[in-house]
Short mmCIF file of C-alpha atoms in Angstrom, two decimals:
data_model
loop_
_atom_site.label_atom_id
_atom_site.label_comp_id
_atom_site.label_asym_id
_atom_site.label_seq_id
_atom_site.Cartn_x
_atom_site.Cartn_y
_atom_site.Cartn_z
CA UNK A 1 179.19 90.26 55.73
CA UNK A 2 177.89 93.26 53.77
CA UNK A 3 178.87 93.70 50.09
CA UNK A 4 179.65 97.35 50.83
CA UNK A 5 183.24 97.85 51.99
CA UNK A 6 183.34 101.62 52.37
CA UNK A 7 180.58 104.22 52.47
CA UNK A 8 181.01 108.00 52.51
CA UNK A 9 178.04 110.13 53.56
CA UNK A 10 177.64 113.93 53.38
CA UNK A 11 181.41 114.55 53.49
CA UNK A 12 182.35 118.23 53.61
CA UNK A 13 185.98 119.43 53.83
CA UNK A 14 187.01 123.11 54.01
CA UNK A 15 190.19 125.17 53.85
CA UNK A 16 189.15 128.23 55.84
CA UNK A 17 186.11 129.59 54.01
CA UNK A 18 186.87 127.61 50.84
CA UNK A 19 184.92 124.37 50.43
CA UNK A 20 187.09 121.67 48.79
CA UNK A 21 184.68 118.73 49.17
CA UNK A 22 181.02 119.67 49.34
CA UNK A 23 178.70 117.05 50.82
CA UNK A 24 179.61 114.03 48.71
CA UNK A 25 178.14 110.52 49.02
CA UNK A 26 180.04 107.49 47.79
CA UNK A 27 179.82 103.71 48.18
CA UNK A 28 182.33 101.08 47.04
CA UNK A 29 181.64 97.35 47.09
CA UNK A 30 184.19 94.62 47.77
CA UNK A 31 186.12 93.61 44.66
CA UNK A 32 184.87 96.49 42.47
CA UNK A 33 186.62 99.51 41.00
CA UNK A 34 185.03 102.92 41.50
CA UNK A 35 186.61 105.57 39.26
CA UNK A 36 186.48 109.14 40.55
CA UNK A 37 186.77 111.30 37.44
CA UNK A 38 187.39 115.04 37.25
CA UNK A 39 189.88 117.81 36.65
CA UNK A 40 192.52 119.31 38.92
CA UNK A 41 191.08 121.18 41.89
CA UNK A 42 187.71 119.42 41.88
CA UNK A 43 188.35 117.65 45.21
CA UNK A 44 189.32 114.10 44.12
CA UNK A 45 192.62 113.88 46.00
CA UNK A 46 191.23 115.70 49.06
CA UNK A 47 188.51 113.02 49.24
CA UNK A 48 191.18 110.30 49.22
CA UNK A 49 193.34 112.06 51.83
CA UNK A 50 190.28 112.48 54.06
CA UNK A 51 189.65 108.74 53.89
CA UNK A 52 193.26 108.13 54.96
CA UNK A 53 193.13 110.92 57.58
CA UNK A 54 196.15 112.54 55.94
CA UNK A 55 194.72 116.02 55.37
CA UNK A 56 197.02 119.05 55.77
CA UNK A 57 196.68 121.08 58.97
CA UNK A 58 194.81 123.87 57.19
CA UNK A 59 191.96 121.52 56.22
CA UNK A 60 188.95 120.82 58.41
CA UNK A 61 186.24 118.17 58.09
CA UNK A 62 182.97 120.03 58.72
CA UNK A 63 180.59 117.08 58.42
CA UNK A 64 180.13 113.53 57.22
CA UNK A 65 181.07 109.93 57.82
CA UNK A 66 183.59 107.57 56.23
CA UNK A 67 182.49 104.05 57.22
CA UNK A 68 184.92 101.17 56.60
CA UNK A 69 183.23 97.90 57.58
CA UNK A 70 180.98 99.98 59.82
CA UNK A 71 183.87 101.86 61.53
CA UNK A 72 183.82 105.65 61.11
CA UNK A 73 187.40 106.52 60.16
CA UNK A 74 186.88 110.18 61.00
CA UNK A 75 186.30 109.37 64.66
CA UNK A 76 189.04 106.79 65.28
CA UNK A 77 192.14 107.43 67.34
CA UNK A 78 195.42 108.03 65.52
CA UNK A 79 196.73 104.72 66.92
CA UNK A 80 193.85 102.83 65.28
CA UNK A 81 194.29 104.78 62.00
CA UNK A 82 197.95 103.70 61.82
CA UNK A 83 196.72 100.12 61.84
CA UNK A 84 194.25 100.86 59.02
CA UNK A 85 196.67 102.82 56.83
CA UNK A 86 198.63 100.25 54.87
CA UNK A 87 196.62 97.50 56.58
CA UNK A 88 193.00 97.78 55.50
CA UNK A 89 193.61 100.70 53.10
CA UNK A 90 196.62 101.03 50.81
CA UNK A 91 197.41 104.06 48.65
CA UNK A 92 199.38 104.62 45.45
CA UNK A 93 200.34 108.23 44.78
CA UNK A 94 200.71 109.99 41.44
CA UNK A 95 204.46 110.56 41.50
CA UNK A 96 206.45 107.57 42.79
CA UNK A 97 209.77 109.44 42.78
CA UNK A 98 208.58 111.85 45.50
CA UNK A 99 206.93 109.04 47.49
CA UNK A 100 210.05 106.87 47.80
CA UNK A 101 212.97 107.56 50.14
CA UNK A 102 215.99 108.14 47.85
CA UNK A 103 218.56 106.97 50.46
CA UNK A 104 216.78 103.77 51.47
CA UNK A 105 216.85 100.43 49.65
CA UNK A 106 213.66 99.53 47.79
CA UNK A 107 213.26 96.26 49.66
CA UNK A 108 213.62 97.89 53.07
CA UNK A 109 210.95 100.47 52.19
CA UNK A 110 208.46 97.73 51.31
CA UNK A 111 209.47 95.72 54.38
CA UNK A 112 208.44 98.57 56.71
CA UNK A 113 204.78 97.80 56.08
CA UNK A 114 205.30 94.06 56.61
CA UNK A 115 207.11 94.67 59.89
CA UNK A 116 204.42 97.04 61.15
CA UNK A 117 201.27 95.27 59.98
CA UNK A 118 202.26 91.60 59.64
CA UNK A 119 204.86 91.47 62.44
CA UNK A 120 207.43 89.90 60.10
CA UNK A 121 211.17 90.45 60.41
CA UNK A 122 214.53 89.14 59.25
CA UNK A 123 214.50 86.42 56.59
CA UNK A 124 210.71 86.07 56.62
CA UNK A 125 210.29 89.77 55.85
CA UNK A 126 212.85 89.65 53.03
CA UNK A 127 211.21 86.57 51.50
CA UNK A 128 207.79 88.27 51.59
CA UNK A 129 209.17 91.40 49.91
CA UNK A 130 210.82 89.35 47.16
CA UNK A 131 207.49 87.57 46.57
CA UNK A 132 205.72 90.98 46.32
CA UNK A 133 208.31 92.30 43.84
CA UNK A 134 207.82 89.15 41.76
CA UNK A 135 204.02 89.55 41.93
CA UNK A 136 204.20 93.08 40.50
CA UNK A 137 206.39 91.95 37.60
CA UNK A 138 209.87 93.08 38.69
CA UNK A 139 212.46 90.67 37.32
CA UNK A 140 215.39 89.41 39.42
CA UNK A 141 213.72 90.54 42.70
CA UNK A 142 216.51 89.14 44.93
CA UNK A 143 219.03 91.54 43.40
CA UNK A 144 216.66 94.49 43.04
CA UNK A 145 215.69 94.29 46.73
CA UNK A 146 219.03 95.97 47.53
CA UNK A 147 218.80 98.70 44.86
CA UNK A 148 217.77 102.34 45.34
CA UNK A 149 214.90 104.28 43.69
CA UNK A 150 217.17 106.09 41.20
CA UNK A 151 218.12 102.68 39.73
CA UNK A 152 214.51 102.04 38.65
CA UNK A 153 212.62 103.46 35.66
CA UNK A 154 209.36 105.39 36.16
CA UNK A 155 207.24 102.33 35.41
CA UNK A 156 209.31 100.14 37.74
CA UNK A 157 209.06 102.73 40.55
CA UNK A 158 205.28 102.69 40.18
CA UNK A 159 205.36 98.88 40.46
CA UNK A 160 207.35 99.26 43.68
CA UNK A 161 204.65 101.62 44.99
CA UNK A 162 202.02 99.01 44.15
CA UNK A 163 204.02 96.35 45.98
CA UNK A 164 204.30 98.68 48.97
CA UNK A 165 200.55 99.33 48.95
CA UNK A 166 199.81 95.59 48.76
CA UNK A 167 202.25 94.62 51.52
CA UNK A 168 199.63 94.96 54.26
CA UNK A 169 197.06 92.99 52.18
CA UNK A 170 194.56 95.89 52.05
CA UNK A 171 190.86 95.47 51.40
CA UNK A 172 190.73 98.87 49.65
CA UNK A 173 193.40 100.29 47.34
CA UNK A 174 193.30 104.03 46.59
CA UNK A 175 195.13 104.78 43.32
CA UNK A 176 195.56 108.56 42.90
CA UNK A 177 196.45 109.26 39.23
CA UNK A 178 198.92 106.31 39.27
CA UNK A 179 199.64 106.37 35.52
CA UNK A 180 199.58 110.08 34.62
CA UNK A 181 203.37 110.38 34.36
CA UNK A 182 203.86 107.08 32.49
CA UNK A 183 204.25 106.29 28.80
CA UNK A 184 201.29 104.64 27.11
CA UNK A 185 202.83 101.13 27.01
CA UNK A 186 203.98 101.30 30.66
CA UNK A 187 200.55 102.67 31.60
CA UNK A 188 198.88 99.68 29.94
CA UNK A 189 201.13 97.29 31.89
CA UNK A 190 200.40 99.00 35.23
CA UNK A 191 196.63 99.02 34.62
CA UNK A 192 196.66 95.34 33.65
CA UNK A 193 198.72 94.56 36.75
CA UNK A 194 196.23 96.36 39.01
CA UNK A 195 193.31 94.42 37.50
CA UNK A 196 195.14 91.11 37.92
CA UNK A 197 196.03 91.81 41.55
CA UNK A 198 192.46 92.95 42.22
CA UNK A 199 191.08 89.63 40.97
CA UNK A 200 193.62 87.65 43.01
CA UNK A 201 193.00 89.54 46.28
CA UNK A 202 189.33 90.56 45.77
CA UNK A 203 190.33 94.17 46.52
CA UNK A 204 188.14 97.20 46.08
CA UNK A 205 189.85 100.02 44.19
CA UNK A 206 189.14 103.74 44.31
CA UNK A 207 190.80 104.93 41.11
CA UNK A 208 191.29 108.68 40.76
CA UNK A 209 191.96 110.06 37.27
CA UNK A 210 191.13 112.75 34.72
CA UNK A 211 191.75 110.41 31.77
CA UNK A 212 188.51 109.13 30.22
CA UNK A 213 190.29 106.31 28.37
CA UNK A 214 191.83 104.99 31.60
CA UNK A 215 188.47 105.35 33.36
CA UNK A 216 186.80 103.29 30.63
CA UNK A 217 189.34 100.49 31.02
CA UNK A 218 189.29 100.33 34.82
CA UNK A 219 185.80 101.25 36.06
CA UNK A 220 182.88 99.22 37.31
CA UNK A 221 181.22 102.45 38.45
CA UNK A 222 182.09 106.07 37.66
CA UNK A 223 181.63 109.21 39.75
CA UNK A 224 182.25 112.61 38.17
CA UNK A 225 183.48 115.40 40.48
CA UNK A 226 183.11 119.10 39.78
CA UNK A 227 183.73 121.97 42.22
CA UNK A 228 183.77 119.64 45.24
CA UNK A 229 180.55 117.81 44.36
CA UNK A 230 179.86 114.47 42.71
CA UNK A 231 177.62 115.61 39.86
CA UNK A 232 177.07 112.20 38.27
CA UNK A 233 177.29 108.55 39.36
CA UNK A 234 176.61 105.63 37.03
CA UNK A 235 177.70 102.12 36.04
CA UNK A 236 180.57 102.19 33.57
CA UNK A 237 178.65 101.19 30.41
CA UNK A 238 175.79 103.57 31.13
CA UNK A 239 178.16 106.48 31.72
CA UNK A 240 180.26 105.99 28.59
CA UNK A 241 177.22 105.27 26.41
CA UNK A 242 175.20 108.31 27.53
CA UNK A 243 176.77 110.71 30.07
CA UNK A 244 173.91 112.57 31.76
CA UNK A 245 175.40 115.70 33.34
CA UNK A 246 176.42 118.71 31.18
CA UNK A 247 179.90 118.77 32.76
CA UNK A 248 180.42 115.07 31.91
CA UNK A 249 179.46 115.79 28.30
CA UNK A 250 181.89 118.73 28.32
CA UNK A 251 184.73 116.34 29.24
CA UNK A 252 183.86 114.08 26.30
CA UNK A 253 183.57 117.06 23.94
CA UNK A 254 187.06 118.22 24.96
CA UNK A 255 188.76 115.00 23.80
CA UNK A 256 191.04 115.51 20.77
CA UNK A 257 190.14 113.27 17.83
CA UNK A 258 190.59 112.52 14.15
CA UNK A 259 187.00 113.63 13.41
CA UNK A 260 187.59 117.08 14.95
CA UNK A 261 190.76 117.48 12.90
CA UNK A 262 188.99 116.53 9.67
CA UNK A 263 186.06 118.87 10.38
CA UNK A 264 188.41 121.80 11.07
CA UNK A 265 190.47 121.07 7.96
CA UNK A 266 187.32 121.09 5.82
CA UNK A 267 186.30 124.49 7.20
CA UNK A 268 189.75 126.01 6.64
CA UNK A 269 190.36 124.41 3.24
CA UNK A 270 194.09 125.14 3.49
CA UNK A 271 196.61 124.51 0.75
CA UNK A 272 198.83 121.44 0.94
CA UNK A 273 202.20 123.07 1.59
CA UNK A 274 204.12 126.35 1.56
CA UNK A 275 207.53 124.77 0.96
CA UNK A 276 210.31 123.38 3.17
CA UNK A 277 211.36 125.28 6.30
CA UNK A 278 213.90 122.84 7.76
CA UNK A 279 215.60 119.68 6.60
CA UNK A 280 217.38 117.37 9.03
CA UNK A 281 219.85 115.00 7.35
CA UNK A 282 221.44 111.91 8.92
CA UNK A 283 221.50 113.45 12.40
CA UNK A 284 223.44 111.59 15.11
CA UNK A 285 223.67 112.56 18.78
CA UNK A 286 225.90 110.13 20.66
CA UNK A 287 226.94 110.47 24.30
CA UNK A 288 230.25 108.88 25.36
CA UNK A 289 230.34 106.19 28.06
CA UNK A 290 233.43 106.64 30.23
CA UNK A 291 234.79 104.08 32.67
CA UNK A 292 237.91 103.19 34.60
CA UNK A 293 240.23 105.36 36.64
CA UNK A 294 241.20 107.51 33.64
CA UNK A 295 237.59 107.78 32.42
CA UNK A 296 238.41 106.48 28.96
CA UNK A 297 235.62 106.31 26.41
CA UNK A 298 234.48 102.67 26.23
CA UNK A 299 231.36 103.13 24.14
CA UNK A 300 228.52 105.45 23.16
CA UNK A 301 224.84 105.88 23.98
CA UNK A 302 223.21 106.48 20.60
CA UNK A 303 220.41 108.77 21.78
CA UNK A 304 219.66 109.90 18.20
CA UNK A 305 220.87 107.72 15.36
CA UNK A 306 220.83 108.66 11.66
CA UNK A 307 217.57 110.64 11.61
CA UNK A 308 216.42 112.46 8.49
CA UNK A 309 213.28 114.59 8.53
CA UNK A 310 211.70 117.41 6.51
CA UNK A 311 209.58 120.10 8.19
CA UNK A 312 207.19 121.96 5.88
CA UNK A 313 206.15 125.55 6.49
CA UNK A 314 202.87 125.92 8.35
CA UNK A 315 202.63 122.18 9.16
CA UNK A 316 202.97 120.01 12.28
CA UNK A 317 205.15 116.94 12.58
CA UNK A 318 204.40 114.90 15.70
CA UNK A 319 207.25 112.85 17.14
CA UNK A 320 205.96 109.98 19.28
CA UNK A 321 207.60 107.26 21.33
CA UNK A 322 208.30 106.21 24.90
CA UNK A 323 210.56 107.96 27.40
CA UNK A 324 214.18 107.39 26.47
CA UNK A 325 213.45 106.95 22.77
CA UNK A 326 215.36 110.14 21.92
CA UNK A 327 212.49 112.55 21.14
CA UNK A 328 213.56 115.40 23.43
CA UNK A 329 217.25 114.92 22.59
CA UNK A 330 216.35 115.27 18.90
CA UNK A 331 214.49 118.51 19.68
CA UNK A 332 217.51 119.86 21.55
CA UNK A 333 219.73 118.84 18.63
CA UNK A 334 217.54 120.82 16.21
CA UNK A 335 217.84 123.83 18.54
CA UNK A 336 221.60 123.26 18.83
CA UNK A 337 221.26 123.09 22.60
CA UNK A 338 222.97 119.70 22.27
CA UNK A 339 225.77 119.49 19.72
CA UNK A 340 225.10 116.78 17.11
CA UNK A 341 227.81 114.16 16.57
CA UNK A 342 227.15 113.97 12.83
CA UNK A 343 224.64 115.21 10.30
CA UNK A 344 223.15 118.55 9.37
CA UNK A 345 220.19 120.76 10.32
CA UNK A 346 219.44 122.97 7.33
CA UNK A 347 217.15 125.87 8.22
CA UNK A 348 216.06 128.01 5.26
CA UNK A 349 219.14 126.91 3.33
CA UNK A 350 221.68 127.41 6.14
CA UNK A 351 223.28 124.53 8.07
CA UNK A 352 222.90 125.39 11.78
CA UNK A 353 225.48 122.79 12.83
CA UNK A 354 228.24 124.74 11.08
CA UNK A 355 227.49 128.17 12.54
CA UNK A 356 229.55 129.89 15.21
CA UNK A 357 227.77 130.79 18.50
CA UNK A 358 227.48 134.42 17.35
CA UNK A 359 225.97 133.39 14.00
CA UNK A 360 223.66 130.91 15.71
CA UNK A 361 222.41 133.60 18.08
CA UNK A 362 220.77 135.39 15.15
CA UNK A 363 218.64 132.30 14.48
CA UNK A 364 217.47 131.87 18.08
CA UNK A 365 214.41 134.01 17.38
CA UNK A 366 213.46 131.75 14.43
CA UNK A 367 213.26 128.57 16.53
CA UNK A 368 211.60 128.54 19.95
CA UNK A 369 210.57 125.83 22.43
CA UNK A 370 207.60 125.27 24.76
CA UNK A 371 208.39 122.91 27.63
CA UNK A 372 206.27 120.30 29.39
CA UNK A 373 206.08 122.01 32.78
CA UNK A 374 205.30 125.73 32.38
CA UNK A 375 205.87 126.54 36.05
CA UNK A 376 209.44 125.21 36.23
CA UNK A 377 210.34 126.92 32.94
CA UNK A 378 209.55 130.42 34.29
CA UNK A 379 211.42 132.43 36.91
CA UNK A 380 209.00 132.62 39.88
CA UNK A 381 210.52 135.94 40.99
CA UNK A 382 209.80 137.73 37.72
CA UNK A 383 206.46 139.19 36.69
CA UNK A 384 204.90 137.81 33.51
CA UNK A 385 205.57 140.94 31.47
CA UNK A 386 209.32 140.74 32.18
CA UNK A 387 209.37 136.99 31.43
CA UNK A 388 207.88 137.58 27.97
CA UNK A 389 209.97 140.71 27.31
CA UNK A 390 213.26 139.00 28.22
CA UNK A 391 213.65 137.27 24.84
CA UNK A 392 212.71 140.43 22.97
CA UNK A 393 215.51 142.35 24.72
CA UNK A 394 218.01 139.56 23.98
CA UNK A 395 217.09 139.58 20.28
CA UNK A 396 216.88 143.39 19.97
CA UNK A 397 213.15 143.39 19.20
CA UNK A 398 211.39 146.67 20.00
CA UNK A 399 213.15 150.02 20.00
CA UNK A 400 211.78 151.27 23.31
CA UNK A 401 210.46 149.85 26.57
CA UNK A 402 206.97 151.17 25.76
CA UNK A 403 207.00 149.49 22.37
CA UNK A 404 207.94 146.17 24.00
CA UNK A 405 205.21 146.54 26.67
CA UNK A 406 202.61 147.11 23.93
CA UNK A 407 203.89 143.98 22.19
CA UNK A 408 203.67 141.97 25.46
CA UNK A 409 200.07 143.12 25.99
CA UNK A 410 199.15 142.18 22.40
CA UNK A 411 200.66 138.72 22.90
CA UNK A 412 198.76 138.13 26.14
CA UNK A 413 195.48 138.99 24.41
CA UNK A 414 196.48 136.80 21.45
CA UNK A 415 196.86 133.72 23.70
CA UNK A 416 193.57 134.36 25.50
CA UNK A 417 194.76 136.29 28.58
CA UNK A 418 194.35 139.93 29.62
CA UNK A 419 196.69 142.89 29.23
CA UNK A 420 196.77 143.44 33.00
CA UNK A 421 198.13 139.92 33.53
CA UNK A 422 201.61 141.18 32.64
CA UNK A 423 201.91 142.59 36.17
CA UNK A 424 201.28 139.24 37.90
CA UNK A 425 203.67 136.47 38.98
CA UNK A 426 203.56 132.88 37.60
CA UNK A 427 202.16 131.40 40.85
CA UNK A 428 199.02 133.52 40.43
CA UNK A 429 197.93 131.53 37.36
CA UNK A 430 196.48 128.07 36.74
CA UNK A 431 198.45 125.42 34.83
CA UNK A 432 196.65 126.15 31.57
CA UNK A 433 197.18 129.90 31.92
CA UNK A 434 200.89 129.38 32.65
CA UNK A 435 201.21 127.35 29.45
CA UNK A 436 199.54 130.22 27.56
CA UNK A 437 202.18 132.55 29.01
CA UNK A 438 204.94 130.21 27.77
CA UNK A 439 203.34 130.25 24.31
CA UNK A 440 203.27 134.07 24.41
CA UNK A 441 206.95 134.07 25.40
CA UNK A 442 207.79 131.83 22.43
CA UNK A 443 205.79 134.07 20.05
CA UNK A 444 207.43 137.25 21.35
CA UNK A 445 210.45 136.91 19.04
CA UNK A 446 208.38 136.09 15.90
CA UNK A 447 209.53 132.46 15.44
CA UNK A 448 209.01 130.37 12.33
CA UNK A 449 209.38 127.00 14.08
CA UNK A 450 208.21 126.09 17.60
CA UNK A 451 209.29 122.84 19.23
CA UNK A 452 206.49 121.75 21.57
CA UNK A 453 207.94 119.26 24.08
CA UNK A 454 204.96 117.51 25.75
CA UNK A 455 203.17 120.89 26.21
CA UNK A 456 199.81 119.37 27.25
CA UNK A 457 200.78 116.17 29.12
CA UNK A 458 200.39 117.76 32.56
CA UNK A 459 197.06 119.43 31.75
CA UNK A 460 193.46 118.38 32.33
CA UNK A 461 191.43 117.33 29.31
CA UNK A 462 189.46 120.58 28.93
CA UNK A 463 192.58 122.77 29.43
CA UNK A 464 194.47 120.54 27.00
CA UNK A 465 191.70 121.12 24.46
CA UNK A 466 192.01 124.90 24.88
CA UNK A 467 195.80 124.85 24.41
CA UNK A 468 195.62 122.60 21.33
CA UNK A 469 192.98 124.84 19.72
CA UNK A 470 195.11 127.89 20.53
CA UNK A 471 198.18 126.31 18.92
CA UNK A 472 196.23 125.40 15.78
CA UNK A 473 194.69 128.88 15.57
CA UNK A 474 198.11 130.52 15.91
CA UNK A 475 199.50 128.20 13.25
CA UNK A 476 196.77 129.25 10.81
CA UNK A 477 197.14 132.96 11.52
CA UNK A 478 200.94 133.15 11.73
CA UNK A 479 201.91 130.25 9.42
CA UNK A 480 203.90 128.59 12.21
CA UNK A 481 205.60 125.21 11.92
CA UNK A 482 205.48 122.84 14.90
CA UNK A 483 207.64 119.90 15.90
CA UNK A 484 205.26 118.38 18.46
CA UNK A 485 206.89 115.89 20.85
CA UNK A 486 204.40 113.72 22.74
CA UNK A 487 203.33 110.21 23.75
CA UNK A 488 199.61 111.07 23.69
CA UNK A 489 198.18 109.46 20.54
CA UNK A 490 194.86 111.32 20.84
CA UNK A 491 196.71 114.65 20.70
CA UNK A 492 198.70 113.45 17.68
CA UNK A 493 195.50 112.43 15.89
CA UNK A 494 194.09 115.94 16.35
CA UNK A 495 197.03 118.27 15.76
CA UNK A 496 199.52 116.52 13.45
CA UNK A 497 199.87 116.47 9.68
CA UNK A 498 202.71 113.94 9.71
CA UNK A 499 203.97 111.52 12.37
CA UNK A 500 207.45 110.18 13.11
CA UNK A 501 207.62 107.19 15.47
CA UNK A 502 210.88 106.96 17.44
CA UNK A 503 212.28 103.83 19.03
CA UNK A 504 215.74 103.55 20.59
CA UNK A 505 217.05 106.67 18.88
CA UNK A 506 215.76 105.88 15.40
CA UNK A 507 212.67 106.75 13.38
CA UNK A 508 211.05 103.39 12.67
CA UNK A 509 207.99 104.76 10.86
CA UNK A 510 207.14 108.07 9.20
CA UNK A 511 204.20 109.30 7.15
CA UNK A 512 200.87 111.11 7.06
CA UNK A 513 198.95 111.01 10.32
CA UNK A 514 196.12 108.86 8.95
CA UNK A 515 198.55 106.38 7.41
CA UNK A 516 200.68 105.92 10.55
CA UNK A 517 197.85 105.86 13.12
CA UNK A 518 195.31 103.79 11.17
CA UNK A 519 197.50 101.63 8.90
CA UNK A 520 200.76 101.21 10.88
CA UNK A 521 203.48 99.11 9.26
CA UNK A 522 206.14 98.71 11.96
CA UNK A 523 205.57 96.24 14.86
CA UNK A 524 206.58 98.88 17.42
CA UNK A 525 204.00 101.36 16.08
CA UNK A 526 201.31 98.67 16.27
CA UNK A 527 202.37 97.85 19.84
CA UNK A 528 202.28 101.53 20.80
CA UNK A 529 198.79 102.03 19.35
CA UNK A 530 197.41 98.83 20.90
CA UNK A 531 198.42 100.10 24.36
CA UNK A 532 196.29 103.26 24.08
CA UNK A 533 193.23 102.98 26.39
CA UNK A 534 190.06 103.31 24.30
CA UNK A 535 186.64 104.53 25.38
CA UNK A 536 184.38 101.56 24.77
CA UNK A 537 180.99 100.32 25.94
CA UNK A 538 179.44 96.89 25.90
CA UNK A 539 176.89 96.25 23.20
#
């Protein structure tokens, strides 16, 4: 039997006249992990969908072969491909929530593959599913078999997807950005699980990602895709020690780091502080738990519990922690979008928690927010100029329509776009450009504090670099203060002056960025930092 499990030769896939995959060659051996690295739109996922014969109707394979054990998948009947999908090739998608049927029990969804490929049914099928759930680290699998997707966390849903992909005992597992939406500790668990299962089953893995740290942890070989082509292929250690192609080096150069922050700080030589902008004192945000026929309050979820924090003018505090730790709820409490249970939010000497809605409205221009997903935070039916102008109208900024249009055009140029972009709709922009528009919208009302809620987590590494540099440049020029909510430690290392680590609604560690990230005191902080995938090479 040949060591090579799958071999792709001269594969070319087009959407009309647009070439998505441009003559790529790829070979994966049994038991090895090949990481396909690149940014959104480079053709990674289209390559995987071509291998599975799951391309959309608009796509057309112009040339090439995809040989699995000598069988050309592109020339097989659909009946034979149904045997291969889930049988010889399993696939894990990026977003488990959209891949699972919300009205079907988890166990039954996994059992479908066993019934189709392994001809199991009844008690034997249920027993096999329970064994799979146990193998992927889901506790109490007998009970959880009968639960629905909404009853599982993001990390648990991804484990279910892995169990589903493994049900047919595949020889090749395609993992398409399987950890992008996960917290760093859950990501570490999922990656470790994949490596363990690979060793046990001698599977080959095609791992698709844009995260260099994840690629370093998982890869035996690396292929870098750019504009539909594989521009570099190399063994893992060789690639991370000395990337050869200019685009590969660009990806490394775009990574945020402590060194970049220190170099920029030396050039700017900024003063230590301009005074206190906001002081949060003993803030609580508790949500009542109601039960029984009369919905009496039987307890409280302490989403934010006794938090005190000082935000200095012109500085960035990063708030880190896993999903559910209370970071976003705290940000909403600062904005008064969620009413605090106790405590105070003192902004320039005035307690926002004690203001009436009319009084609070006057402060809305002082505190703005940038959300994680720029597309869902903009009205798709409005042109960009109107989206940015909307807040100005609400706050009475600009005496005339022409004055506001001039301001909108200035803002677009300020965030690296063009004046003419104000006449376009959100769908006409890339993800990075849409986030620039959201930044322009936040700046339109001349804020003093911007709450950045995971503003770069959905972006590719080079686009992320552009947005982070833009935010730092705007901070220097406009003396802005940022509360930066994230779980990306690399981003924190680059952009933050101070770091607050949240765990179960409380700040468990707080201090200067170098102190918290390089000399952590709390066990949870140390656990969080140890889970971050590092770019390493063998000596």
